[in-house]
Coordinates of C-alpha atoms in Angstrom, one line a residue:
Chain A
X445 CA 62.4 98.2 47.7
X446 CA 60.2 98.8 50.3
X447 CA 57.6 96.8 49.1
X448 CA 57.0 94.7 52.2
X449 CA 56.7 97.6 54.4
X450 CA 54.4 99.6 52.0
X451 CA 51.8 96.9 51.4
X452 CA 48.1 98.5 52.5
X453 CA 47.0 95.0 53.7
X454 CA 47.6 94.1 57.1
X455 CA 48.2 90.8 58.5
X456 CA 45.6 89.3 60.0
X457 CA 45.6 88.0 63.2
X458 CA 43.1 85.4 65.1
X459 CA 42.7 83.6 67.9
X460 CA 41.9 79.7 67.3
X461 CA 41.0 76.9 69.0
X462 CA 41.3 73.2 68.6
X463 CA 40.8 70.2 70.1
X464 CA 44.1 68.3 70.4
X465 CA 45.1 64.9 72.5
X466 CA 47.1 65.4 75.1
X467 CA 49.7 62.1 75.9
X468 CA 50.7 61.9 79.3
X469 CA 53.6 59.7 79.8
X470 CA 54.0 57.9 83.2
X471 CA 57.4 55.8 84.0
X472 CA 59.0 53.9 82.9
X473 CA 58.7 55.3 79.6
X474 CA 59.5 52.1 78.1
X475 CA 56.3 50.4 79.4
X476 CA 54.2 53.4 78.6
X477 CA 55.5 52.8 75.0
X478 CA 54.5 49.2 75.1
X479 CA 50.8 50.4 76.0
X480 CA 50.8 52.9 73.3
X481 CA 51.2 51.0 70.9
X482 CA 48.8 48.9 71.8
X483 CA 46.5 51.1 71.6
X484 CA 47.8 52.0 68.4
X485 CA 47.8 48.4 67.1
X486 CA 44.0 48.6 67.7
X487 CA 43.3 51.5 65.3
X488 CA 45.9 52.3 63.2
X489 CA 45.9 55.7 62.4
X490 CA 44.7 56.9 65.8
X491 CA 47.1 59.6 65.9
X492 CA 47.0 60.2 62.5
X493 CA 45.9 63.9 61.3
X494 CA 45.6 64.5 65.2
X495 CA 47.1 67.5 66.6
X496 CA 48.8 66.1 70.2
X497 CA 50.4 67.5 73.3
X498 CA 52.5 65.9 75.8
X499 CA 51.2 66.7 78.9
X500 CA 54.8 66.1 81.3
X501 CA 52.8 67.5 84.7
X502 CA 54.7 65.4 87.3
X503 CA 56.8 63.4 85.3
X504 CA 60.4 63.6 86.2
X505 CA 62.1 63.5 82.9
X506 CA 65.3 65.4 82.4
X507 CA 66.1 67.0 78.3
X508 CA 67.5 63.9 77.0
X509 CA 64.9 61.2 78.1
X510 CA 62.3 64.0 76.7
X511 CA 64.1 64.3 73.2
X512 CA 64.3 60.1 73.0
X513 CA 60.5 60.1 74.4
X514 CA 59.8 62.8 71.0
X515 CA 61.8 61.0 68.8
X516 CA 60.1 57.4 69.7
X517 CA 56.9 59.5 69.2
X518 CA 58.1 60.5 65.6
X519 CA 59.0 56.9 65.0
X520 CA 55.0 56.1 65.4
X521 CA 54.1 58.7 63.4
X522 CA 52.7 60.6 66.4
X523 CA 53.4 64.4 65.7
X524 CA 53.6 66.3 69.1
X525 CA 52.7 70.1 68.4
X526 CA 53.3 71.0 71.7
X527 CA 54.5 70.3 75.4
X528 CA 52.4 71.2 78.5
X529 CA 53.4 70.6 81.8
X530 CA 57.7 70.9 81.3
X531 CA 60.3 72.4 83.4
X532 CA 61.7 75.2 81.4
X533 CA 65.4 73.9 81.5
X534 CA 63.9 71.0 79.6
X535 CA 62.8 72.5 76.5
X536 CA 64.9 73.6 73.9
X537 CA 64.6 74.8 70.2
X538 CA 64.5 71.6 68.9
X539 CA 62.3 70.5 70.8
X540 CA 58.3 71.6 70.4
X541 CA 57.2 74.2 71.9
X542 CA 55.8 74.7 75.9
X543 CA 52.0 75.4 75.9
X544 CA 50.2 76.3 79.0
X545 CA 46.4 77.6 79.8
X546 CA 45.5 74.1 77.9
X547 CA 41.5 73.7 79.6
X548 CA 40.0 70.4 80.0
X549 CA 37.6 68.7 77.7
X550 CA 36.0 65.2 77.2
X551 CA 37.9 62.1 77.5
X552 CA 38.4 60.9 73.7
X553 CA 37.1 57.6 72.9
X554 CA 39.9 55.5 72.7
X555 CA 39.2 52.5 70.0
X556 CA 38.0 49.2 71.9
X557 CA 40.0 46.4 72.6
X558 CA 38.3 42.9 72.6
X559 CA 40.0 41.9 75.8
X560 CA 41.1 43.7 78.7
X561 CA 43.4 45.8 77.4
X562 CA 45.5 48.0 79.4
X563 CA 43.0 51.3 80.0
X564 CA 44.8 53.5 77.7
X565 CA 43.8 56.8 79.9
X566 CA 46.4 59.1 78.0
X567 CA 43.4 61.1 76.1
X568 CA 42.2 63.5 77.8
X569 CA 42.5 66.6 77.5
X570 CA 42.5 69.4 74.8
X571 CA 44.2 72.8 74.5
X572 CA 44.0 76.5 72.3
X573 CA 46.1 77.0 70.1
X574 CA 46.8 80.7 68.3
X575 CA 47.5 80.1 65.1
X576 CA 48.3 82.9 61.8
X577 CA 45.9 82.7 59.5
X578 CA 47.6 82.2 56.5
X579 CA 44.8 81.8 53.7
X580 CA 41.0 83.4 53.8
X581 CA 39.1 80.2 55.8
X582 CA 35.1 80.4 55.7
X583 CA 34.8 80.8 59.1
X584 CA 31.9 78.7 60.6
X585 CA 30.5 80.6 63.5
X586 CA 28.4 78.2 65.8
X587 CA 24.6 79.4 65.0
X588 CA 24.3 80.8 68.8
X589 CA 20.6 80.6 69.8
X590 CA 21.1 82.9 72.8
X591 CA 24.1 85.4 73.0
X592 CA 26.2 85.5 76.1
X593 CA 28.0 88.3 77.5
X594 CA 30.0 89.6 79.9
X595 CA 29.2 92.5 82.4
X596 CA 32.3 94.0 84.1
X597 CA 31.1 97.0 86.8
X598 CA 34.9 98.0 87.4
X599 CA 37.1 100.4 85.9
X600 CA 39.4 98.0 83.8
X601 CA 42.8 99.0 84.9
X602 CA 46.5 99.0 83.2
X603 CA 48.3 95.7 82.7
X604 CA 44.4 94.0 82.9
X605 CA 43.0 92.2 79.6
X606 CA 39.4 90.6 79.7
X607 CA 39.6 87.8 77.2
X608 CA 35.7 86.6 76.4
X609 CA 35.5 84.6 73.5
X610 CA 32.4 83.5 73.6
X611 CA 30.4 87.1 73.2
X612 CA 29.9 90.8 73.8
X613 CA 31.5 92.5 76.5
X614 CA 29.5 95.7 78.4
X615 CA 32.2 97.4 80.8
X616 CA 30.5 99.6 83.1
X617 CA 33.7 102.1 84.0
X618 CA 36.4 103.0 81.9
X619 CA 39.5 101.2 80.2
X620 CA 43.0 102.4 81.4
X621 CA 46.2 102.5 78.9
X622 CA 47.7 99.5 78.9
X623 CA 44.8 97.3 79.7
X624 CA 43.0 95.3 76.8
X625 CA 39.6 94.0 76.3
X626 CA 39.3 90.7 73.6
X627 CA 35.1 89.6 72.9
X628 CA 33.9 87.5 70.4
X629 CA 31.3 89.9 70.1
X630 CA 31.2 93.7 70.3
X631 CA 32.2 95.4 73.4
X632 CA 30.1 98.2 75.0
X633 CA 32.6 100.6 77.6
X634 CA 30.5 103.3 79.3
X635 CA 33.4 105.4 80.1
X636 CA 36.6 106.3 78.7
X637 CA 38.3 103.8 76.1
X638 CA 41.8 104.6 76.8
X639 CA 43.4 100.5 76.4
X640 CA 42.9 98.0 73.6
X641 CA 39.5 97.1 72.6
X642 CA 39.4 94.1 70.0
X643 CA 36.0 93.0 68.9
X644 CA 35.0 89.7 66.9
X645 CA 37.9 88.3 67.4
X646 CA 36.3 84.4 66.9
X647 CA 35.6 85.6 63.4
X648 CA 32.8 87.6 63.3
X649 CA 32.8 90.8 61.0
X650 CA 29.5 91.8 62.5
X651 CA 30.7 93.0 65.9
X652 CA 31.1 96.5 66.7
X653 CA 32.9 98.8 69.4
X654 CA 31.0 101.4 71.5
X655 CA 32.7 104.0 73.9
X656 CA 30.8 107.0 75.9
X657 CA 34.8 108.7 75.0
X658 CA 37.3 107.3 72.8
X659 CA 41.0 107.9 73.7
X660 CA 42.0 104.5 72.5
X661 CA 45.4 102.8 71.6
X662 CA 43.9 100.3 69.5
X663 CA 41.0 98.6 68.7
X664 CA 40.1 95.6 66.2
X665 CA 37.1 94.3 64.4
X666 CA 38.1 91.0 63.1
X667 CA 41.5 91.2 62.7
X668 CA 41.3 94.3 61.0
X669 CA 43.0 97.0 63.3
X670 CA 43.7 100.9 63.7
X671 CA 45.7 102.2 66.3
X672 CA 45.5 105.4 67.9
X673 CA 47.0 107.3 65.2
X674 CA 45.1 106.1 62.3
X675 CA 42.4 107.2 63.9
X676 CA 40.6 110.0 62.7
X677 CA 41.8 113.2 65.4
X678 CA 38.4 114.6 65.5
X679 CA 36.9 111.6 67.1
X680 CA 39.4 111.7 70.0
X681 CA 37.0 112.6 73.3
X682 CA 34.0 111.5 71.2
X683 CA 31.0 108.8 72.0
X684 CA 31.7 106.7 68.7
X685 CA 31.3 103.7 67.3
X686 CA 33.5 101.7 65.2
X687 CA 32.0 98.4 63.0
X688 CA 33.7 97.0 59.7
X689 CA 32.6 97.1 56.3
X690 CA 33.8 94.6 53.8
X691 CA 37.9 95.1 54.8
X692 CA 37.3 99.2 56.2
X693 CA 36.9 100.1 59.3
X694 CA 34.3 102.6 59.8
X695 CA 33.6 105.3 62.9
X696 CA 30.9 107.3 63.5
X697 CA 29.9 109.4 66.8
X698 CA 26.8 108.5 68.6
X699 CA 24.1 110.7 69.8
Chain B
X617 CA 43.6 95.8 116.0
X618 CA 45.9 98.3 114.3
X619 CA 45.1 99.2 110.6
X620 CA 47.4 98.4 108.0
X621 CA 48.2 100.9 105.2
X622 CA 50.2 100.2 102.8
X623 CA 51.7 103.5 100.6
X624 CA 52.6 102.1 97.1
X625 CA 52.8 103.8 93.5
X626 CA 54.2 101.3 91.0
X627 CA 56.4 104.1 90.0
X628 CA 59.8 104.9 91.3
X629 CA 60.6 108.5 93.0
X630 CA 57.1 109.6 93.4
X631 CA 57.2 110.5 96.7
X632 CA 56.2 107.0 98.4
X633 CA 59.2 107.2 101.3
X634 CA 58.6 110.8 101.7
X635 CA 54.8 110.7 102.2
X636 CA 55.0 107.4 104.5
X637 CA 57.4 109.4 107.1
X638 CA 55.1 112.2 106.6
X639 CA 52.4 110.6 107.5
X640 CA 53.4 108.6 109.8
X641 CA 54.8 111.5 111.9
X642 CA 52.0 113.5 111.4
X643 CA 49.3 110.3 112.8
X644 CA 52.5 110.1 115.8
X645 CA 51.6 113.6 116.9
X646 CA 48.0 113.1 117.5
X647 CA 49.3 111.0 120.3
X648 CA 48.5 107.7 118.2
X649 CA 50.9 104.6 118.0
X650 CA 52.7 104.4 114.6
X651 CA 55.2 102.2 113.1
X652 CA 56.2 102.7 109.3
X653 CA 57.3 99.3 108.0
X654 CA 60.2 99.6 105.4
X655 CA 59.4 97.0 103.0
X656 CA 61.9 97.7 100.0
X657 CA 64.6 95.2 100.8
X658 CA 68.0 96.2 99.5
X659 CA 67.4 99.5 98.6
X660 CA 66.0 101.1 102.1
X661 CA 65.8 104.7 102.6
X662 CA 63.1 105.4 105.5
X663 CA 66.1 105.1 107.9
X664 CA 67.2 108.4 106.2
X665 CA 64.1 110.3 105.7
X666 CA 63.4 109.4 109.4
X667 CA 67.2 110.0 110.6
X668 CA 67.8 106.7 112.3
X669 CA 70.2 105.3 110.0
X670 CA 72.8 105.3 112.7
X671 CA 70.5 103.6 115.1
X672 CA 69.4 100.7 113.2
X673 CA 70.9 96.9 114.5
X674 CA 68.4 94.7 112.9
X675 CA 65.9 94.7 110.3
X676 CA 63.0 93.0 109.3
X677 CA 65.0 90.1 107.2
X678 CA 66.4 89.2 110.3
X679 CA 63.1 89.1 112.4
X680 CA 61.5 86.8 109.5
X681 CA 64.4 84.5 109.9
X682 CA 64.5 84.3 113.5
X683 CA 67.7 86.4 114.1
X684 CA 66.0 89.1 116.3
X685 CA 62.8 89.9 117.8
X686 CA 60.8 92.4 116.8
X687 CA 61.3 94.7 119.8
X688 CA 64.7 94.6 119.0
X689 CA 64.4 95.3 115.7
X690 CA 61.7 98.7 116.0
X691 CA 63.1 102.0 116.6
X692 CA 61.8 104.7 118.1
X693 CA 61.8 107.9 117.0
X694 CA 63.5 110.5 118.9
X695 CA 61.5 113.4 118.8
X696 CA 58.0 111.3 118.6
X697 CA 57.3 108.8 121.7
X698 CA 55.0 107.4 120.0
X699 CA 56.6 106.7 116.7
X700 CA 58.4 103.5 115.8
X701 CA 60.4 102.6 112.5
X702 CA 61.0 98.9 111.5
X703 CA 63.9 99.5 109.1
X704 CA 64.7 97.0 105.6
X705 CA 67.7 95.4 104.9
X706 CA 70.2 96.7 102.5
X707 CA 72.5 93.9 102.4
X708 CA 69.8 91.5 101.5
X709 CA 67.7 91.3 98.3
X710 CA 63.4 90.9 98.1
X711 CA 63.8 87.5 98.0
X712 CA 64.4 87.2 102.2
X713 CA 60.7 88.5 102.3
X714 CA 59.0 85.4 102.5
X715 CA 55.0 85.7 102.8
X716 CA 54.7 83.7 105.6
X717 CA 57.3 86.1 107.7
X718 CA 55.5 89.2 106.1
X719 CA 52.6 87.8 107.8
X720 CA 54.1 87.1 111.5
X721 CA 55.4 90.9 111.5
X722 CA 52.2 92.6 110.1
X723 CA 49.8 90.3 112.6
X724 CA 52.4 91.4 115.5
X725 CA 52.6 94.9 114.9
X726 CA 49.0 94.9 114.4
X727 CA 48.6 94.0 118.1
X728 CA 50.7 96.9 119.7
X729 CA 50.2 99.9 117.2
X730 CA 47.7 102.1 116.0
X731 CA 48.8 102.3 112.6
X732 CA 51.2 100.6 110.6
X733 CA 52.6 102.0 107.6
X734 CA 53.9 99.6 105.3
X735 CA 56.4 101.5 102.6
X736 CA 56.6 99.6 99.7
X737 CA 59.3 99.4 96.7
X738 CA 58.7 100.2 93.4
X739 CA 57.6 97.9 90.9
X740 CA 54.9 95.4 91.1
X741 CA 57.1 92.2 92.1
X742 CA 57.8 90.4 95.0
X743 CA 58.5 93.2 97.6
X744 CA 55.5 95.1 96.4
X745 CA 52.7 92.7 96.5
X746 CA 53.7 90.9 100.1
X747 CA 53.9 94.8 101.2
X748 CA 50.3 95.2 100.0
X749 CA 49.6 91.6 100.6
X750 CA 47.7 92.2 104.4
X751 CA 47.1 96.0 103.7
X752 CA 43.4 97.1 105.4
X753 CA 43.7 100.8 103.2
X754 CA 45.9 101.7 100.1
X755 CA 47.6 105.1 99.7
X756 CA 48.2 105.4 96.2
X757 CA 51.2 107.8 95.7
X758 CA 51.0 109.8 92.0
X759 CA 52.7 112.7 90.8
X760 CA 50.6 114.4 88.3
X761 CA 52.3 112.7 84.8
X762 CA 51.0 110.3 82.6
X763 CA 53.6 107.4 83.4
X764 CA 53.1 108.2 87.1
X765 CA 49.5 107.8 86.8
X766 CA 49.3 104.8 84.3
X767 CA 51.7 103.0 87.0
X768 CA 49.2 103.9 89.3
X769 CA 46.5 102.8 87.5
X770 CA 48.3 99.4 87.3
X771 CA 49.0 99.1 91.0
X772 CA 45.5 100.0 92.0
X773 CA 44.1 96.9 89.5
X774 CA 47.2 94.6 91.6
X775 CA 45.3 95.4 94.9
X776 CA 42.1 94.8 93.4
X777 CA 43.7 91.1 93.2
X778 CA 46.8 90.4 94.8
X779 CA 45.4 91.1 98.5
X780 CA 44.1 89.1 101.1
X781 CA 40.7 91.5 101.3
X782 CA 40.0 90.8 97.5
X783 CA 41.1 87.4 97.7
X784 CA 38.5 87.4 100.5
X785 CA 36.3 89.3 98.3
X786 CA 36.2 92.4 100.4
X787 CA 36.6 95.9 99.0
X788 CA 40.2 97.2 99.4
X789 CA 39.8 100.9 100.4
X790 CA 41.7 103.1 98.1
X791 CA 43.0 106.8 98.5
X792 CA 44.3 108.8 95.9
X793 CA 47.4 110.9 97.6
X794 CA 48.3 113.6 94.9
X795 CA 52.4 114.5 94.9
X796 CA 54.6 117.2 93.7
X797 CA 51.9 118.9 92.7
X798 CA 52.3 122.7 90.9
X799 CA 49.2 124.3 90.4
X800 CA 51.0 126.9 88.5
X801 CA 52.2 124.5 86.0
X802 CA 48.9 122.5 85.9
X803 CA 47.3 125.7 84.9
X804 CA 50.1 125.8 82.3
X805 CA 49.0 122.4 81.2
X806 CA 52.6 121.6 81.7
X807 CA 50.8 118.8 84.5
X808 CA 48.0 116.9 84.4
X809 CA 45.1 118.1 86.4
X810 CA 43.5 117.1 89.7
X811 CA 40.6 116.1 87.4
X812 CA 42.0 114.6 84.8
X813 CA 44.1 112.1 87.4
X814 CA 40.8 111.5 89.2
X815 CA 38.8 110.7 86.2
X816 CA 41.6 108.0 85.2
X817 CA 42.3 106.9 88.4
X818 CA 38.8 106.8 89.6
X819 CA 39.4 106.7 93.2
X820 CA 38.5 109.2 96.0
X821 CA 41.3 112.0 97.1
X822 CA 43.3 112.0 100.2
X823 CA 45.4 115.1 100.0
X824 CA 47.4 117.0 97.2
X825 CA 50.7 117.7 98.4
X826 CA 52.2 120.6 96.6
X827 CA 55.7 120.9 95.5
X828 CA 58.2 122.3 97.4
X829 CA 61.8 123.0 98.3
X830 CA 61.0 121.9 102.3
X831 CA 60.4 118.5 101.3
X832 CA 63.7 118.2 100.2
X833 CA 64.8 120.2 102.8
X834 CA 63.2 117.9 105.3
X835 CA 64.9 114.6 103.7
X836 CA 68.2 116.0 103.9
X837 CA 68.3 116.7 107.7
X838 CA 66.8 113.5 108.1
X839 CA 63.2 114.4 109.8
X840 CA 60.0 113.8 108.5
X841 CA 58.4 117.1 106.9
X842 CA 55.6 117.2 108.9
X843 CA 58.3 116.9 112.1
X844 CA 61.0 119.6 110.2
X845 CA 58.4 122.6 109.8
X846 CA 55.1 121.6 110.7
X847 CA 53.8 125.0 108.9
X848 CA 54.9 124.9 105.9
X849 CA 53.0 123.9 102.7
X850 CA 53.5 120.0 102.5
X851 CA 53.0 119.4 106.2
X852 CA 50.1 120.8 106.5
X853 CA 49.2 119.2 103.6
X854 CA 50.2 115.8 104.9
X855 CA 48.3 116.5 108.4
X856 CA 45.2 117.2 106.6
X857 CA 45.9 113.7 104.6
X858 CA 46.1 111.9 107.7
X859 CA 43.2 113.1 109.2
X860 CA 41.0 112.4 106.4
X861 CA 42.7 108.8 107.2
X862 CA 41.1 109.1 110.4
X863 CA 37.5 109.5 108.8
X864 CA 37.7 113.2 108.9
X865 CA 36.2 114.8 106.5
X866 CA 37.6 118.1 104.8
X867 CA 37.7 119.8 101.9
X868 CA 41.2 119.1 100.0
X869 CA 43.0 121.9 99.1
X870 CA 46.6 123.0 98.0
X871 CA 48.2 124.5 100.7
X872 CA 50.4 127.3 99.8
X873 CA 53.6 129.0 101.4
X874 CA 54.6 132.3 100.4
X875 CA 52.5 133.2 97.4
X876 CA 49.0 131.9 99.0
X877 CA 46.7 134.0 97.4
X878 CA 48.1 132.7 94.4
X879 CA 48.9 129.1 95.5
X880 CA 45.8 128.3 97.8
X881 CA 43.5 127.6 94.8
X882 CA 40.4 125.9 96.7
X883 CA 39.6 122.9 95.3
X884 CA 35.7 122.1 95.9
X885 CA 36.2 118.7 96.2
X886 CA 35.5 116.2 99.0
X887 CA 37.3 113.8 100.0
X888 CA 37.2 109.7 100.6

């Protein structure tokens, strides 16, 4: 009966990122709808298969002019995953959810009008989103010609995470309880590994953990984790080092 | 300039009110200009420790909002000349701290005193940080226990960030000031050890102020310990403390009372 709780698999968990429009609405809204569809008129399907955000930064909008504004956007087909930007008291449950940490890319090319169309300028930016994996994904890892990493000469204290996606991490110190370290790549701590320590986390079952001591609370190798008390008690104190073979996570002491 | 110290823990009950009146007192009596700043807005208790709670008027919510001056709000301590308490509010909440005010009273009282001893609430929100905020030297308050030091830990990365030295990219200067220690116990392994606190904590050692019954003692007739019984085992712990504050350097040690041989265990460590 407690076959849920008793499955050996764990979930997996990753990080992912994609590229998603982000609409930002100026007032009226009525006008701004005029323009949009414009813009949609141009290239149908613009928004189709797009993953969108409404970016509401400095737009005055109060709950109900935000559910018509989603509603009008469902009408067009345009799906919005996500809103950046809102006052709390706006958002609700049936609304979608607030994102934030949403980083700047490229403008998107918006489909050319032959005349002088209204400069749709309502693409712009792109945000992360975390997402469950729910089915085994080939994971393309961008061939990277030259690895970049992340030195950190500081004890890494409680409450502190170091998120470096894009490769290893070397702390120089130690890494208190209660603070977390998250590479792409493997992560080096000369010192104590007290915190969190998840390696790989873009996908890549080649990274590997190193630690002078290990006192950890958890650490992850591609979404395959152990916490401190699946870990094997005679490594506690010990330089090891942890790396993942096939869907087992593997320890060994260095030196 | 005065230097600004801010005494902080993240933890509650540690020993952060008692060590800033001890402190405090103890710098006082070297002739030196003190004022220990309560920062912990609703909840005050220096008044206490420093017996002035009958003598306080205003407080330093109504100097941020205009309602007093500062000399009017500052007390000065009546066995100490030389030692000066701006007491907190207790009808107010954190929220009357505002950072701009924070700033007026620390850049004043850096002017006229020596030192200035901000006391700062538990926690790491609002009343914390802006006590911290314009801090020149941290006294990190632990008692030697895993929550107490993990706390610690946290506060210690918070001035790493939160302050105006490493906004500037300076180096906030940070002491380790060991509490409630029981060497018996630690020996035990009932208590973490000096070491094992240091190697977490990774910052230098200001003093280890042993357990004892004249702390509490000290509190409840309403004098600092180092100004209740200036012999006894935490005073001269906390006079040692504040002269490494002064750039002294000395060997820390465990003062003991009545057991000594026992208690004084000489720890061959330097400090700061």
């Amino acid at each position: 009966m407690n076959d849920v709780l008793t499955q050996p698999r764990p979930i997996r968990l990753k990080g992912r990122s994609f590229l998603a429009l982000a609409l930002t609405p100026d007032l009226p809204i009525e006008d701004w709808l005029v323009r949009l569809d414009d813009l949609a008129a141009r290239s149908a399907g613009f928004f189709l298969r797009r993953p969108v955000v409404l970016d509401l930064t400095n737009l005055a909008i109060d709950r109900e002019q935000l559910r018509e504004l989603v509603n009008q956007l469902n009408a067009r087909n345009v799906r919005v995953m996500g809103i950046e930007g809102a006052r709390p008291s706006i958002l609700g449950p049936d609304l979608p959810p607030a994102m934030t940490d949403g980083r700047p890319a490229g403008d998107i090319e918006t489909p050319v009008a032959s005349e002088a169309a209204p400069k749709a300028k309502e693409e712009k930016a792109a945000v992360e989103a975390v997402e469950e994996e729910h089915e085994v994904v080939p994971v393309e890892l961008p061939s990277v010609k030259v690895s970049p990493s992340l030195m950190v000469s500081e004890p890494v204290r409680s409450g502190q995470s170091i998120f470096y996606p894009d490769g290893d991490v070397t702390i120089v110190g130690s890494v208190a309880s209660g603070a977390e370290i998250i590479a792409g790549g493997s992560i080096h701590v000369y010192g104590t590994l007290r915190g969190r320590a998840l390696a790989g986390t873009m996908g890549n079952s080649t990274a590997r953990i190193f630690c002078r001591k290990l006192e950890a609370e958890l650490i992850a190798i591609d979404g395959y984790y152990k916490t401190a008390e699946d870990l094997e008690q005679d490594l506690h104190g010990q330089a090891v080092q942890i790396w993942l073979e096939g869907e087992t996570i593997r320890t060994g002491t260095l030196g | 300039m005065g230097k600004v110290i801010v005494v902080t823990s993240g933890k509650g009950g540690v020993g952060k009110t008692t060590s800033s009146a001890a402190l405090g007192a103890a710098l006082a009596q070297g002739g030196e200009k003190v004022v220990v700043v309560d920062f912990d807005v609703g909840l005050r208790n220096l008044d206490l420790v420093m017996g002035a709670e009958r003598r306080v008027v205003y407080d330093i919510v109504n100097v941020i909002q205009g309602d007093a001056k500062l000399t009017q709000a500052l007390i000065r301590d009546k066995r100490l000349e030389t030692l000066y308490l701006l007491p907190a509010s207790q009808t107010r909440d954190k929220d009357h701290l505002t950072p701009e005010g924070v700033e007026k009273v620390i850049a004043a009282l850096k002017k006229s005193f020596d030192w200035v001893i901000c006391d700062s609430p538990a926690g790491i929100e609002r009343g914390a940080t802006l006590a911290m905020r314009h801090a020149d030297v941290a006294i990190v308050v632990t008692n030697p226990e895993v929550s107490s030091v993990r706390d610690s830990d946290r506060i210690i990365g918070l001035l790493d960030s939160k302050t105006l030295k490493a906004e500037a990219g300076e180096r906030m200067e940070k002491h380790l000031l060991l509490t409630r220690y029981d060497p018996a116990r630690a020996a035990r392994g009932d208590m973490l050890k000096v070491d094992d606190v240091l190697e977490i904590l990774s910052i230098p050692l200001l003093g280890i102020i042993p357990e004892s019954m004249d702390v509490l003692r000290a509190s409840n007739v309403g004098a600092p310990v180092t100004i209740a019984d200036g012999s006894s085992a935490p005073s001269r712990a906390y006079f040692d403390a504040a002269r490494r504050l002064k750039g002294e350097e000395l060997e820390v040690t465990v003062p003991g009372n009545e057991k000594r041989g026992f208690f004084g265990k000489i720890f061959g460590r330097k400090a700061a």
